[in-house]
mmCIF file of C-alpha atoms and ligand atoms in Angstrom:
data_model
loop_
_atom_site.group_PDB
_atom_site.id
_atom_site.type_symbol
_atom_site.label_atom_id
_atom_site.label_comp_id
_atom_site.label_asym_id
_atom_site.label_seq_id
_atom_site.Cartn_x
_atom_site.Cartn_y
_atom_site.Cartn_z
ATOM 1 C CA MET A 1 4.804 -2.797 -4.185
ATOM 2 C CA LYS A 2 5.958 -3.718 -0.702
ATOM 3 C CA ALA A 3 5.548 -7.362 0.231
ATOM 4 C CA ILE A 4 6.742 -9.957 2.710
ATOM 5 C CA VAL A 5 7.781 -13.181 0.969
ATOM 6 C CA LEU A 6 8.705 -16.712 1.970
ATOM 7 C CA ASN A 7 11.839 -17.758 0.035
ATOM 8 C CA LYS A 8 12.487 -21.095 1.720
ATOM 9 C CA THR A 9 10.769 -23.231 4.333
ATOM 10 C CA SER A 10 12.399 -23.269 7.777
ATOM 11 C CA PRO A 11 11.464 -23.034 11.473
ATOM 12 C CA ILE A 12 9.823 -19.659 12.120
ATOM 13 C CA GLU A 13 12.457 -18.933 14.784
ATOM 14 C CA GLU A 14 14.926 -18.477 11.891
ATOM 15 C CA ARG A 15 12.689 -15.614 10.683
ATOM 16 C CA PRO A 16 12.348 -16.817 7.071
ATOM 17 C CA LEU A 17 9.861 -14.139 5.963
ATOM 18 C CA GLU A 18 11.692 -11.344 4.140
ATOM 19 C CA ALA A 19 10.738 -7.915 2.826
ATOM 20 C CA ALA A 20 10.673 -7.649 -0.964
ATOM 21 C CA ASP A 21 9.745 -5.186 -3.682
ATOM 22 C CA LEU A 22 7.435 -6.901 -6.213
ATOM 23 C CA PRO A 23 5.641 -5.656 -9.343
ATOM 24 C CA ILE A 24 1.945 -4.792 -8.861
ATOM 25 C CA PRO A 25 -0.029 -7.679 -10.460
ATOM 26 C CA THR A 26 -2.342 -7.054 -13.445
ATOM 27 C CA PRO A 27 -5.929 -8.376 -13.263
ATOM 28 C CA ASP A 28 -7.264 -10.723 -15.984
ATOM 29 C CA ASP A 29 -10.658 -9.999 -17.542
ATOM 30 C CA ASN A 30 -12.518 -11.674 -14.639
ATOM 31 C CA GLN A 31 -10.253 -10.495 -11.870
ATOM 32 C CA ILE A 32 -10.128 -7.543 -9.523
ATOM 33 C CA LEU A 33 -6.923 -5.854 -8.380
ATOM 34 C CA VAL A 34 -7.246 -5.070 -4.685
ATOM 35 C CA LYS A 35 -5.238 -2.789 -2.406
ATOM 36 C CA VAL A 36 -4.739 -4.646 0.847
ATOM 37 C CA SER A 37 -5.546 -2.855 4.079
ATOM 38 C CA VAL A 38 -4.957 -5.660 6.589
ATOM 39 C CA CYS A 39 -4.300 -9.399 6.520
ATOM 40 C CA GLY A 40 -4.858 -11.852 9.357
ATOM 41 C CA ALA A 41 -2.063 -14.200 10.437
ATOM 42 C CA CYS A 42 -3.091 -17.842 10.680
ATOM 43 C CA HIS A 43 -1.668 -21.123 11.930
ATOM 44 C CA THR A 44 -1.722 -22.367 8.330
ATOM 45 C CA ASP A 45 0.880 -19.695 7.500
ATOM 46 C CA LEU A 46 3.114 -21.383 10.083
ATOM 47 C CA ASP A 47 2.435 -24.812 8.546
ATOM 48 C CA GLU A 48 3.592 -23.476 5.167
ATOM 49 C CA ILE A 49 6.634 -21.680 6.575
ATOM 50 C CA GLU A 50 7.774 -24.761 8.483
ATOM 51 C CA GLY A 51 7.060 -27.173 5.609
ATOM 52 C CA ARG A 52 4.165 -29.229 7.038
ATOM 53 C CA LEU A 53 2.070 -27.908 4.137
ATOM 54 C CA THR A 54 4.191 -27.210 1.092
ATOM 55 C CA PRO A 55 3.589 -24.031 -0.919
ATOM 56 C CA THR A 56 3.274 -24.820 -4.650
ATOM 57 C CA ARG A 57 6.098 -22.442 -5.433
ATOM 58 C CA LEU A 58 8.725 -20.344 -3.727
ATOM 59 C CA PRO A 59 9.060 -17.491 -3.248
ATOM 60 C CA ILE A 60 5.423 -16.952 -2.322
ATOM 61 C CA VAL A 61 3.443 -14.207 -0.612
ATOM 62 C CA LEU A 62 1.465 -15.804 2.257
ATOM 63 C CA GLY A 63 -1.761 -14.501 3.779
ATOM 64 C CA HIS A 64 -5.374 -15.612 3.291
ATOM 65 C CA GLN A 65 -7.520 -13.394 5.548
ATOM 66 C CA VAL A 66 -7.388 -10.339 3.353
ATOM 67 C CA VAL A 67 -9.369 -7.115 3.777
ATOM 68 C CA ALA A 68 -8.875 -4.832 0.806
ATOM 69 C CA THR A 69 -10.473 -2.298 -1.525
ATOM 70 C CA VAL A 70 -10.971 -2.781 -5.239
ATOM 71 C CA ALA A 71 -8.334 -0.672 -7.011
ATOM 72 C CA ASP A 72 -8.866 -1.836 -10.600
ATOM 73 C CA LYS A 73 -10.838 -4.514 -12.461
ATOM 74 C CA GLY A 74 -10.818 -6.615 -15.615
ATOM 75 C CA LYS A 75 -13.279 -5.735 -18.361
ATOM 76 C CA ALA A 76 -15.639 -8.684 -17.630
ATOM 77 C CA VAL A 77 -16.022 -7.873 -13.924
ATOM 78 C CA THR A 78 -19.623 -7.010 -12.971
ATOM 79 C CA LYS A 79 -19.856 -7.801 -9.247
ATOM 80 C CA PHE A 80 -17.662 -4.993 -7.893
ATOM 81 C CA GLU A 81 -16.875 -1.326 -8.438
ATOM 82 C CA THR A 82 -13.599 0.408 -7.771
ATOM 83 C CA GLY A 83 -13.533 1.417 -4.104
ATOM 84 C CA ASP A 84 -15.666 -1.517 -2.839
ATOM 85 C CA ARG A 85 -14.365 -3.143 0.333
ATOM 86 C CA VAL A 86 -13.880 -6.891 -0.105
ATOM 87 C CA GLY A 87 -12.688 -9.898 1.853
ATOM 88 C CA ILE A 88 -10.653 -12.802 0.487
ATOM 89 C CA THR A 89 -10.451 -16.266 2.074
ATOM 90 C CA TRP A 90 -8.271 -19.375 1.774
ATOM 91 C CA LEU A 91 -10.299 -20.535 -1.284
ATOM 92 C CA TYR A 92 -8.747 -18.656 -4.231
ATOM 93 C CA SER A 93 -10.460 -20.619 -7.017
ATOM 94 C CA ALA A 94 -12.028 -23.994 -7.838
ATOM 95 C CA CYS A 95 -12.633 -25.746 -11.173
ATOM 96 C CA GLY A 96 -16.435 -25.659 -11.002
ATOM 97 C CA LYS A 97 -16.673 -28.829 -13.108
ATOM 98 C CA CYS A 98 -15.583 -31.833 -11.019
ATOM 99 C CA ASP A 99 -17.987 -33.998 -9.006
ATOM 100 C CA PHE A 100 -17.005 -32.255 -5.781
ATOM 101 C CA CYS A 101 -17.577 -28.763 -7.203
ATOM 102 C CA GLN A 102 -20.875 -29.865 -8.771
ATOM 103 C CA ARG A 103 -22.247 -30.963 -5.406
ATOM 104 C CA GLY A 104 -21.080 -27.868 -3.551
ATOM 105 C CA GLU A 105 -17.953 -29.397 -2.038
ATOM 106 C CA GLU A 106 -15.502 -27.108 -3.824
ATOM 107 C CA ASN A 107 -13.405 -27.228 -0.661
ATOM 108 C CA LEU A 108 -12.447 -30.763 -1.803
ATOM 109 C CA CYS A 109 -11.775 -29.836 -5.478
ATOM 110 C CA ASP A 110 -8.521 -31.282 -6.790
ATOM 111 C CA GLN A 111 -7.963 -28.258 -9.015
ATOM 112 C CA ALA A 112 -8.734 -25.679 -6.324
ATOM 113 C CA LYS A 113 -6.118 -23.044 -5.611
ATOM 114 C CA TRP A 114 -5.448 -21.726 -2.126
ATOM 115 C CA THR A 115 -4.656 -18.098 -1.364
ATOM 116 C CA GLY A 116 -1.088 -17.638 -0.194
ATOM 117 C CA LYS A 117 -0.162 -21.246 -1.012
ATOM 118 C CA ASP A 118 -0.712 -21.661 -4.778
ATOM 119 C CA VAL A 119 -0.972 -17.955 -5.587
ATOM 120 C CA ASP A 120 0.321 -14.812 -3.907
ATOM 121 C CA GLY A 121 -1.801 -13.726 -0.950
ATOM 122 C CA GLY A 122 -2.284 -10.734 1.301
ATOM 123 C CA TYR A 123 1.098 -10.117 2.926
ATOM 124 C CA ALA A 124 1.561 -7.475 0.204
ATOM 125 C CA GLU A 125 0.145 -4.114 -0.851
ATOM 126 C CA TYR A 126 -1.798 -5.547 -3.809
ATOM 127 C CA MET A 127 -3.166 -8.875 -5.056
ATOM 128 C CA VAL A 128 -5.509 -10.106 -7.788
ATOM 129 C CA ILE A 129 -8.395 -12.589 -7.559
ATOM 130 C CA SER A 130 -11.444 -13.610 -9.599
ATOM 131 C CA GLU A 131 -14.491 -11.534 -8.706
ATOM 132 C CA ASP A 132 -16.308 -14.815 -7.927
ATOM 133 C CA PHE A 133 -14.053 -15.534 -4.945
ATOM 134 C CA ALA A 134 -14.190 -12.160 -3.170
ATOM 135 C CA TYR A 135 -16.948 -11.059 -0.789
ATOM 136 C CA LEU A 136 -18.424 -7.736 0.245
ATOM 137 C CA LEU A 137 -17.880 -7.257 3.987
ATOM 138 C CA PRO A 138 -20.562 -6.166 6.482
ATOM 139 C CA GLU A 139 -20.093 -2.478 7.318
ATOM 140 C CA ARG A 140 -20.332 -3.147 11.058
ATOM 141 C CA PHE A 141 -16.782 -4.498 11.122
ATOM 142 C CA SER A 142 -13.621 -2.405 10.872
ATOM 143 C CA ASP A 143 -10.926 -3.729 8.539
ATOM 144 C CA SER A 144 -9.021 -5.312 11.421
ATOM 145 C CA GLU A 145 -12.167 -6.809 12.966
ATOM 146 C CA ALA A 146 -13.135 -8.319 9.612
ATOM 147 C CA ALA A 147 -9.774 -10.032 8.997
ATOM 148 C CA PRO A 148 -10.111 -12.968 11.428
ATOM 149 C CA LEU A 149 -13.648 -13.587 10.200
ATOM 150 C CA LEU A 150 -12.218 -14.623 6.830
ATOM 151 C CA CYS A 151 -10.384 -17.774 7.929
ATOM 152 C CA ALA A 152 -10.753 -18.333 11.655
ATOM 153 C CA GLY A 153 -14.409 -17.323 11.373
ATOM 154 C CA VAL A 154 -15.412 -18.991 8.110
ATOM 155 C CA ILE A 155 -13.669 -22.275 8.876
ATOM 156 C CA GLY A 156 -14.994 -22.185 12.421
ATOM 157 C CA TYR A 157 -18.471 -21.821 10.940
ATOM 158 C CA ARG A 158 -17.825 -24.827 8.692
ATOM 159 C CA THR A 159 -16.585 -26.823 11.701
ATOM 160 C CA LEU A 160 -19.757 -25.964 13.561
ATOM 161 C CA ARG A 161 -21.907 -26.976 10.576
ATOM 162 C CA LEU A 162 -20.147 -30.353 10.323
ATOM 163 C CA ALA A 163 -20.655 -30.925 14.065
ATOM 164 C CA GLU A 164 -24.454 -30.865 13.446
ATOM 165 C CA ILE A 165 -25.281 -29.521 16.885
ATOM 166 C CA THR A 166 -28.826 -29.474 18.205
ATOM 167 C CA ASP A 167 -29.748 -27.042 20.968
ATOM 168 C CA GLY A 168 -29.098 -28.473 24.406
ATOM 169 C CA GLN A 169 -26.250 -30.773 23.390
ATOM 170 C CA ILE A 170 -23.084 -30.543 25.477
ATOM 171 C CA ILE A 171 -20.250 -29.021 23.476
ATOM 172 C CA GLY A 172 -16.490 -29.179 24.032
ATOM 173 C CA LEU A 173 -13.940 -26.875 22.384
ATOM 174 C CA PHE A 174 -10.292 -27.955 22.429
ATOM 175 C CA GLY A 175 -7.968 -24.975 22.001
ATOM 176 C CA PHE A 176 -9.234 -21.420 22.280
ATOM 177 C CA GLY A 177 -7.489 -19.239 19.728
ATOM 178 C CA ALA A 178 -8.710 -17.197 16.785
ATOM 179 C CA SER A 179 -11.254 -19.741 15.515
ATOM 180 C CA ALA A 180 -12.723 -21.108 18.755
ATOM 181 C CA HIS A 181 -13.323 -17.655 20.261
ATOM 182 C CA ILE A 182 -15.552 -16.903 17.266
ATOM 183 C CA VAL A 183 -17.213 -20.341 17.308
ATOM 184 C CA ILE A 184 -18.298 -19.989 20.957
ATOM 185 C CA GLN A 185 -20.109 -16.766 20.039
ATOM 186 C CA ILE A 186 -22.022 -18.530 17.247
ATOM 187 C CA ILE A 187 -22.894 -21.405 19.609
ATOM 188 C CA LYS A 188 -24.187 -19.048 22.314
ATOM 189 C CA TYR A 189 -26.351 -17.345 19.667
ATOM 190 C CA LYS A 190 -27.701 -20.385 17.804
ATOM 191 C CA PHE A 191 -27.771 -22.965 20.609
ATOM 192 C CA PRO A 192 -28.440 -20.978 23.814
ATOM 193 C CA ASN A 193 -29.210 -24.114 25.851
ATOM 194 C CA SER A 194 -25.957 -25.892 25.010
ATOM 195 C CA PRO A 195 -23.309 -25.720 27.738
ATOM 196 C CA VAL A 196 -19.826 -25.135 26.288
ATOM 197 C CA PHE A 197 -16.753 -26.609 27.976
ATOM 198 C CA VAL A 198 -13.402 -25.157 26.866
ATOM 199 C CA PHE A 199 -10.127 -27.063 27.099
ATOM 200 C CA THR A 200 -7.081 -24.769 26.895
ATOM 201 C CA LYS A 201 -3.618 -24.725 28.429
ATOM 202 C CA THR A 202 -3.469 -20.903 28.530
ATOM 203 C CA ALA A 203 -4.888 -19.028 31.548
ATOM 204 C CA GLU A 204 -5.573 -15.955 29.435
ATOM 205 C CA HIS A 205 -7.538 -18.001 26.885
ATOM 206 C CA ALA A 206 -9.530 -19.623 29.717
ATOM 207 C CA LYS A 207 -10.409 -16.154 31.020
ATOM 208 C CA LEU A 208 -11.537 -15.041 27.566
ATOM 209 C CA ALA A 209 -13.595 -18.264 27.216
ATOM 210 C CA GLU A 210 -15.368 -17.589 30.526
ATOM 211 C CA SER A 211 -16.106 -14.002 29.508
ATOM 212 C CA LEU A 212 -17.677 -15.352 26.296
ATOM 213 C CA GLY A 213 -19.934 -17.777 28.164
ATOM 214 C CA ALA A 214 -17.976 -21.008 28.691
ATOM 215 C CA ALA A 215 -19.681 -23.071 31.431
ATOM 216 C CA TRP A 216 -16.387 -24.725 32.450
ATOM 217 C CA THR A 217 -12.726 -24.419 31.506
ATOM 218 C CA GLY A 218 -9.879 -26.868 31.991
ATOM 219 C CA ARG A 219 -6.969 -28.419 30.154
ATOM 220 C CA SER A 220 -6.972 -31.118 27.487
ATOM 221 C CA GLY A 221 -6.910 -34.384 29.448
ATOM 222 C CA ASP A 222 -9.067 -33.030 32.306
ATOM 223 C CA GLN A 223 -12.508 -34.492 33.128
ATOM 224 C CA PRO A 224 -15.297 -31.994 32.354
ATOM 225 C CA PRO A 225 -18.516 -31.992 34.482
ATOM 226 C CA ALA A 226 -20.335 -34.110 31.853
ATOM 227 C CA LYS A 227 -19.572 -36.149 28.726
ATOM 228 C CA LEU A 228 -19.631 -34.276 25.427
ATOM 229 C CA ASN A 229 -22.127 -34.813 22.627
ATOM 230 C CA LYS A 230 -20.018 -32.804 20.178
ATOM 231 C CA ALA A 231 -16.348 -31.905 20.393
ATOM 232 C CA MET A 232 -14.380 -29.543 18.170
ATOM 233 C CA ASP A 233 -10.597 -29.697 18.168
ATOM 234 C CA PHE A 234 -8.844 -26.484 17.063
ATOM 235 C CA THR A 235 -5.379 -27.415 18.294
ATOM 236 C CA PRO A 236 -2.250 -28.382 16.345
ATOM 237 C CA VAL A 237 -1.650 -31.174 18.891
ATOM 238 C CA GLY A 238 -2.262 -34.869 18.062
ATOM 239 C CA GLU A 239 -2.901 -35.841 21.693
ATOM 240 C CA CYS A 240 -6.020 -33.660 21.806
ATOM 241 C CA VAL A 241 -7.753 -36.103 19.439
ATOM 242 C CA ARG A 242 -7.344 -38.846 22.045
ATOM 243 C CA ASP A 243 -8.274 -36.504 24.912
ATOM 244 C CA ALA A 244 -11.438 -35.398 23.125
ATOM 245 C CA LEU A 245 -12.517 -38.978 22.363
ATOM 246 C CA ALA A 246 -11.924 -39.892 26.016
ATOM 247 C CA VAL A 247 -14.630 -37.432 27.126
ATOM 248 C CA LEU A 248 -16.999 -37.898 24.183
ATOM 249 C CA ASP A 249 -20.305 -39.580 24.985
ATOM 250 C CA ARG A 250 -21.731 -42.588 23.111
ATOM 251 C CA GLY A 251 -22.792 -41.585 19.593
ATOM 252 C CA GLY A 252 -20.819 -38.344 19.890
ATOM 253 C CA ARG A 253 -18.886 -36.663 17.114
ATOM 254 C CA LEU A 254 -15.431 -35.104 17.140
ATOM 255 C CA VAL A 255 -14.746 -32.570 14.392
ATOM 256 C CA ILE A 256 -11.097 -31.668 13.871
ATOM 257 C CA ASN A 257 -10.369 -28.190 12.536
ATOM 258 C CA ALA A 258 -6.680 -28.457 11.686
ATOM 259 C CA ILE A 259 -4.956 -28.614 8.336
ATOM 260 C CA ARG A 260 -1.954 -30.357 9.907
ATOM 261 C CA LYS A 261 -1.125 -31.690 13.374
ATOM 262 C CA GLU A 262 2.345 -30.903 14.719
ATOM 263 C CA THR A 263 2.482 -34.061 16.842
ATOM 264 C CA PRO A 264 1.134 -37.526 15.924
ATOM 265 C CA VAL A 265 -2.299 -38.733 16.972
ATOM 266 C CA PRO A 266 -1.550 -41.444 19.593
ATOM 267 C CA ALA A 267 -2.668 -45.055 19.076
ATOM 268 C CA LEU A 268 -6.378 -45.265 19.919
ATOM 269 C CA ASP A 269 -7.630 -48.293 21.810
ATOM 270 C CA TYR A 270 -10.779 -49.158 19.869
ATOM 271 C CA ALA A 271 -12.989 -50.148 22.818
ATOM 272 C CA ARG A 272 -12.021 -47.147 24.916
ATOM 273 C CA TYR A 273 -11.982 -44.347 22.346
ATOM 274 C CA LEU A 274 -14.019 -45.308 19.278
ATOM 275 C CA TRP A 275 -16.608 -47.984 19.963
ATOM 276 C CA LEU A 276 -20.227 -47.067 20.753
ATOM 277 C CA GLU A 277 -20.592 -45.113 17.529
ATOM 278 C CA ARG A 278 -18.208 -42.302 18.281
ATOM 279 C CA GLU A 279 -17.272 -40.461 15.074
ATOM 280 C CA ILE A 280 -14.310 -38.421 13.889
ATOM 281 C CA LYS A 281 -14.528 -35.955 11.014
ATOM 282 C CA SER A 282 -11.816 -33.614 9.770
ATOM 283 C CA VAL A 283 -12.548 -30.197 8.293
ATOM 284 C CA ALA A 284 -10.832 -29.277 5.048
ATOM 285 C CA ASN A 285 -10.779 -25.726 3.700
ATOM 286 C CA VAL A 286 -13.875 -23.637 3.026
ATOM 287 C CA THR A 287 -16.457 -23.084 0.305
ATOM 288 C CA ARG A 288 -17.938 -19.853 -1.001
ATOM 289 C CA ALA A 289 -21.231 -20.909 0.593
ATOM 290 C CA ASP A 290 -19.469 -21.013 3.990
ATOM 291 C CA ALA A 291 -18.263 -17.419 3.534
ATOM 292 C CA GLU A 292 -21.616 -16.242 2.212
ATOM 293 C CA GLY A 293 -23.450 -17.956 5.091
ATOM 294 C CA PHE A 294 -21.106 -16.801 7.815
ATOM 295 C CA LEU A 295 -20.402 -13.117 7.057
ATOM 296 C CA PRO A 296 -24.018 -11.860 7.390
ATOM 297 C CA LEU A 297 -24.520 -14.071 10.467
ATOM 298 C CA ALA A 298 -21.377 -12.578 12.034
ATOM 299 C CA ALA A 299 -22.846 -9.101 11.591
ATOM 300 C CA GLN A 300 -26.255 -10.179 12.915
ATOM 301 C CA ILE A 301 -24.986 -11.823 16.135
ATOM 302 C CA PRO A 302 -22.762 -9.642 16.193
ATOM 303 C CA ILE A 303 -19.439 -11.463 16.574
ATOM 304 C CA VAL A 304 -16.879 -9.418 18.500
ATOM 305 C CA PRO A 305 -13.441 -10.593 17.374
ATOM 306 C CA THR A 306 -10.629 -10.068 19.866
ATOM 307 C CA ILE A 307 -7.719 -8.830 17.795
ATOM 308 C CA GLU A 308 -4.140 -7.704 18.183
ATOM 309 C CA GLU A 309 -2.702 -5.444 15.484
ATOM 310 C CA PHE A 310 0.878 -5.414 14.252
ATOM 311 C CA PRO A 311 2.731 -3.858 11.312
ATOM 312 C CA LEU A 312 3.261 -6.243 8.372
ATOM 313 C CA THR A 313 7.010 -5.973 8.877
ATOM 314 C CA ASP A 314 6.582 -7.778 12.243
ATOM 315 C CA ALA A 315 5.209 -10.921 10.528
ATOM 316 C CA ASN A 316 8.036 -13.212 11.727
ATOM 317 C CA GLU A 317 7.668 -12.078 15.356
ATOM 318 C CA VAL A 318 3.871 -12.362 15.228
ATOM 319 C CA LEU A 319 4.037 -15.935 13.918
ATOM 320 C CA ILE A 320 6.600 -16.871 16.596
ATOM 321 C CA LYS A 321 4.081 -15.624 19.181
ATOM 322 C CA LEU A 322 1.295 -17.562 17.465
ATOM 323 C CA LYS A 323 3.367 -20.747 17.515
ATOM 324 C CA HIS A 324 3.923 -20.423 21.258
ATOM 325 C CA SER A 325 0.310 -19.419 22.116
ATOM 326 C CA LYS A 326 1.500 -15.952 23.168
ATOM 327 C CA LEU A 327 -1.293 -14.076 21.382
ATOM 328 C CA ARG A 328 -4.526 -13.167 23.188
ATOM 329 C CA ALA A 329 -6.600 -13.976 20.101
ATOM 330 C CA ALA A 330 -6.432 -13.159 16.401
ATOM 331 C CA ALA A 331 -3.340 -11.423 15.001
ATOM 332 C CA VAL A 332 -3.914 -8.843 12.263
ATOM 333 C CA LEU A 333 -1.083 -7.436 10.142
ATOM 334 C CA LYS A 334 -1.536 -3.861 8.952
ATOM 335 C CA VAL A 335 -0.393 -3.721 5.347
ATOM 336 C CA CYS A 336 -1.394 -0.205 4.195
ATOM 337 C CA GLU A 337 -2.348 2.630 6.555
HETATM 338 ZN ZN1 ZN B 401 -6.192 -19.715 7.922
HETATM 339 ZN ZN1 ZN B 402 -13.595 -28.857 -8.881
#
């Protein structure tokens, strides 16, 4: 099968992703073999390529926003039939036995495996996964529309859950890429009385934010019209943590949706940035419950993902654009026509 593999970590500008011809994997008894239609590109792919998040092995096939059809299945598989359209997320498997798994926090499981980091992901024509970690996709979405729902969307949904918003609270979004442009649509639907302020350095992202209902747009470091009750930081930039805390109201919460920051979080003067019960919470990974909660909601709202499509062979160029905020929203790689 055709695939794009990462052989060694390096800056994306050196174009380290290379075409390869790999054997089609064979599903175990509990696994499905899926034929990949499209796979979303994600900032986490960049973190792996550039070594901020180390893949368990090299070479590896990246890609964890996979839209595919079931091509074959192991003999114990009961959830899917050949031909079903499924989505695959960052969570490839979890142990199911540890304390974290037992209380529904499989996103924190020590034994969990991550798609495209510990096992081969969706930058290839085929992949295998346990039937328990694949999801039927709402028919409303095309393959390309569904792709960004599977990471940007699901983890955005988790971020929103951890923010514990109540209707009417003032919300700030830092960064406005693939995840935030989905999150604002959930906020407008679930919390119609909450003004949303969007902090982005890109004029095109600010325009998109306004079209999706942002009450104000500015840059990280600017003063919004009012203090925030809840802030969500989607950027890879450490300084945004400080900037968000600077405009967070007393008792407010900052939720950080980033697996790695590319620049350090600056020193935080306690009295100015943290005192008065301001909280910081990071978001790590996703659970199956996040995917199962979000996908039907996305169809119900309905979320309209803004996507740009590219051939899989353009993966290096797409990720260079992503790194430099040159994409309008979510990048989708077309694997099989
Ligand atoms: Zn991702
Ligand atoms: Zn576990």
